[in-house]
XYZ file of C-alpha atoms in Angstrom:
281
model
C 89.312 49.021 68.568
C 93.101 49.044 68.910
C 95.577 50.130 66.310
C 99.427 49.351 66.286
C 101.722 51.859 64.542
C 105.252 50.717 64.457
C 108.372 52.931 63.618
C 110.942 51.985 61.156
C 114.494 50.957 62.632
C 115.861 54.064 60.952
C 113.418 56.403 62.986
C 113.785 55.009 66.170
C 115.052 57.014 69.079
C 115.279 55.314 72.665
C 112.965 52.765 73.721
C 109.992 53.886 71.952
C 109.262 51.368 68.794
C 105.761 52.364 68.142
C 102.442 53.481 69.259
C 99.260 51.507 70.214
C 96.128 53.506 70.169
C 92.817 52.470 71.669
C 89.441 53.921 70.268
C 85.842 53.346 71.480
C 82.301 54.628 70.394
C 79.311 55.344 72.212
C 77.077 54.170 69.336
C 75.295 50.718 70.102
C 76.530 49.228 66.915
C 79.957 50.510 67.174
C 81.957 51.832 64.487
C 80.768 52.046 61.129
C 82.914 50.961 58.222
C 83.700 54.500 57.027
C 84.506 55.509 60.431
C 87.227 52.788 60.729
C 88.544 54.019 57.672
C 88.780 57.349 58.975
C 90.408 56.052 62.117
C 93.176 54.038 60.147
C 93.913 57.350 58.071
C 94.218 59.391 61.091
C 96.446 57.078 63.340
C 99.665 57.616 61.197
C 99.614 61.541 61.654
C 98.629 60.879 65.395
C 101.655 58.448 65.795
C 103.846 60.813 64.180
C 103.019 63.703 66.317
C 103.378 61.632 69.562
C 106.629 60.280 68.122
C 107.932 64.020 67.703
C 106.899 64.828 71.284
C 108.591 61.712 72.784
C 111.606 62.102 70.682
C 112.137 65.646 71.943
C 111.579 64.527 75.688
C 114.045 61.698 75.243
C 116.639 64.144 73.795
C 116.062 66.686 76.202
C 116.644 64.290 79.162
C 119.423 62.819 77.306
C 121.457 65.896 76.802
C 120.659 67.446 80.193
C 121.724 64.380 82.019
C 125.069 64.193 80.202
C 125.721 67.944 79.742
C 123.928 69.510 82.607
C 120.695 71.917 82.739
C 122.199 75.416 81.323
C 124.374 73.753 78.836
C 121.838 71.451 77.642
C 119.165 74.148 77.167
C 121.726 76.075 75.224
C 122.514 73.507 72.977
C 118.863 72.483 72.214
C 118.295 76.291 71.530
C 120.914 75.997 68.687
C 123.945 77.235 70.287
C 126.165 74.721 68.456
C 128.510 76.777 66.309
C 132.229 76.535 67.061
C 133.811 79.604 68.736
C 130.635 80.744 69.841
C 131.378 81.979 73.442
C 130.849 84.546 75.925
C 132.692 86.012 78.836
C 131.051 85.493 82.040
C 132.411 86.096 85.822
C 132.131 82.978 87.798
C 133.421 80.864 90.935
C 135.254 77.957 89.677
C 134.848 74.719 91.827
C 137.642 72.138 90.722
C 138.182 68.978 92.588
C 139.504 65.381 92.628
C 139.635 62.302 94.819
C 142.622 61.893 97.210
C 144.966 59.126 96.156
C 143.025 57.787 93.545
C 145.685 56.278 91.357
C 146.742 53.972 94.111
C 142.945 53.024 94.857
C 142.435 52.298 91.280
C 145.631 49.845 91.184
C 144.356 47.809 94.254
C 140.407 48.019 94.053
C 138.070 45.504 91.975
C 136.625 47.209 88.999
C 132.998 46.986 90.172
C 134.090 48.506 93.747
C 135.963 51.262 92.110
C 133.123 52.182 90.000
C 130.953 51.885 92.910
C 133.233 54.288 94.774
C 133.132 56.830 91.800
C 129.525 56.767 91.667
C 128.803 57.524 95.358
C 131.371 60.246 95.404
C 130.172 61.962 92.142
C 126.419 61.482 93.678
C 127.553 63.434 96.857
C 129.294 66.208 94.905
C 126.758 66.690 91.986
C 123.868 66.551 94.411
C 125.551 69.180 96.548
C 126.363 71.437 93.517
C 122.774 71.431 92.121
C 121.287 72.201 95.359
C 123.246 75.236 95.637
C 122.892 76.454 92.085
C 126.188 75.081 90.658
C 126.394 73.827 86.963
C 128.855 70.539 86.468
C 130.731 71.161 83.150
C 132.941 68.186 82.920
C 134.211 65.016 84.500
C 137.978 64.771 84.722
C 138.638 60.957 85.537
C 138.113 61.033 89.377
C 137.512 64.763 89.289
C 134.997 67.370 87.959
C 134.948 70.969 86.909
C 131.793 73.157 87.979
C 130.925 76.811 88.052
C 128.750 79.170 89.963
C 127.930 82.096 87.659
C 127.804 85.259 89.085
C 123.870 86.799 89.041
C 123.285 90.311 90.086
C 122.394 90.639 93.725
C 123.421 87.031 94.502
C 126.529 86.440 96.909
C 128.044 83.658 94.684
C 131.131 83.353 97.147
C 128.822 82.849 99.951
C 126.782 80.088 98.044
C 130.012 78.431 96.914
C 131.412 78.135 100.329
C 128.288 76.602 101.608
C 128.373 74.116 98.761
C 132.062 73.095 99.915
C 131.019 72.614 103.597
C 128.076 70.522 102.709
C 130.153 68.310 100.222
C 132.819 67.934 102.936
C 130.088 66.712 105.330
C 128.435 64.522 102.881
C 131.625 62.824 101.740
C 133.021 62.313 105.491
C 129.527 60.348 105.983
C 130.214 58.363 102.815
C 133.666 57.514 103.835
C 132.609 56.088 107.194
C 129.786 54.296 105.430
C 131.939 52.640 103.088
C 134.759 52.115 105.501
C 132.382 50.255 107.869
C 131.238 48.019 105.003
C 134.970 47.194 104.214
C 134.910 49.108 101.086
C 137.357 51.505 99.527
C 136.938 55.254 100.399
C 138.622 58.449 99.671
C 138.205 62.190 100.473
C 138.675 64.743 97.975
C 140.912 67.917 97.280
C 139.092 71.088 96.226
C 140.026 74.539 94.884
C 137.745 77.525 94.710
C 138.876 80.252 92.283
C 136.912 83.400 91.132
C 137.325 85.231 87.650
C 136.514 85.811 84.086
C 136.068 82.823 81.857
C 134.900 82.221 78.240
C 132.048 80.009 78.248
C 130.707 78.151 75.096
C 131.801 75.984 72.460
C 135.301 74.788 71.844
C 136.540 71.923 69.417
C 136.620 70.806 65.903
C 133.732 71.239 63.491
C 132.358 67.590 64.102
C 133.175 67.236 67.722
C 132.351 70.285 70.170
C 132.717 70.721 73.976
C 130.688 73.465 75.760
C 132.847 74.279 78.551
C 134.939 77.190 80.194
C 138.415 78.213 79.027
C 140.987 80.843 80.015
C 143.599 81.484 82.321
C 141.360 81.436 85.598
C 140.607 77.661 84.660
C 144.185 76.926 84.367
C 144.869 78.719 87.620
C 142.057 76.881 89.374
C 143.933 73.456 88.488
C 147.168 74.881 89.853
C 145.469 75.779 92.939
C 143.769 72.507 93.348
C 147.260 71.012 93.220
C 148.406 73.136 96.210
C 146.101 70.887 98.196
C 148.685 68.237 98.531
C 151.636 70.360 98.846
C 150.195 72.240 101.693
C 148.073 69.362 103.268
C 145.126 71.592 103.192
C 141.575 71.163 101.934
C 140.008 73.404 100.485
C 142.407 75.825 99.026
C 141.024 79.059 97.989
C 142.411 81.798 95.671
C 143.046 85.475 96.493
C 140.592 86.357 93.768
C 137.928 84.658 95.628
C 138.883 85.893 98.918
C 138.750 89.599 97.676
C 135.438 89.045 96.031
C 133.826 87.051 99.184
C 132.854 90.394 101.094
C 131.384 89.457 104.467
C 132.150 85.763 103.672
C 136.018 86.379 103.976
C 135.650 86.065 107.605
C 135.177 82.453 106.936
C 138.685 82.097 105.341
C 142.075 81.831 106.925
C 145.169 82.593 105.052
C 147.734 79.826 104.264
C 150.579 82.298 103.206
C 151.914 83.517 99.820
C 152.976 80.995 96.882
C 154.098 80.922 93.421
C 151.798 78.760 91.518
C 153.412 76.642 88.471
C 152.721 78.432 85.252
C 151.162 81.593 86.911
C 153.205 84.671 86.509
C 152.419 86.362 89.669
C 152.593 84.785 93.224
C 149.193 85.002 95.170
C 148.183 84.466 98.863
C 146.045 81.209 99.184
C 143.263 80.586 101.877
C 141.273 77.614 103.293
C 138.023 77.404 105.344
C 138.291 78.424 108.820
C 136.386 75.434 110.244
C 135.489 77.205 113.631
C 133.535 79.643 111.518
C 131.713 76.965 109.445
C 128.263 77.611 108.567
C 126.546 75.213 110.572
C 127.550 72.184 108.133
C 130.658 71.110 109.546
C 131.903 70.975 113.155
C 135.504 72.051 113.997
C 137.996 69.353 114.875
């Protein structure tokens, strides 16, 4: 015996349009009429229960795919009030593609989307492997954080992620160039500091993100990659917090950043001390 229960259009979420349940009996004569009536009365409740479970799974997958694991979990648990923020200490990972404006002007649409997808796949896979949390895409760039947990060398972890990302994107560029496709490397800044983490926006449209002076400084530091022709560029705050990993950094000198009151010393990775992910030139 099979029973089909369809959901109304207003109650649909995702591809599930209804539920088909199959019932069997070990009685030689099969189901009695009263048993069939019992099943028919039971099926709507069963379908509703299964629909609720399916709806939660769909919502959970969608929100975590679009917003990330930690942010998605916080939103699903009810952290959706505007102005609800907490101060956290984190490493900020801010990057974008080199020369993307020119590439976008000269590259067919489908090939351009393919480049972005390939590039973001390299970056996001690397960030997730190292415990990073992607907060937002910024056109051809992204903003991610490594939250500071007690006992964890977050700066060392972030530097390892940078090395892996550089190596993966380099291999991606070689593969795309070999196939005659557009390619690009990326510029990247690492910064360290306190940020406000939570809901910002209007009552009917919120963004769960990080805000504060450290975020603005990370953007200014990333812009120095072009000026200094260096990649990555790393802040003095990160260098001070890096502990033993500071030996992996080399100074680029002291610079004034646009919109930032105090000049600061900037650094980059010393490729001769790379952690086994990138070979020196």
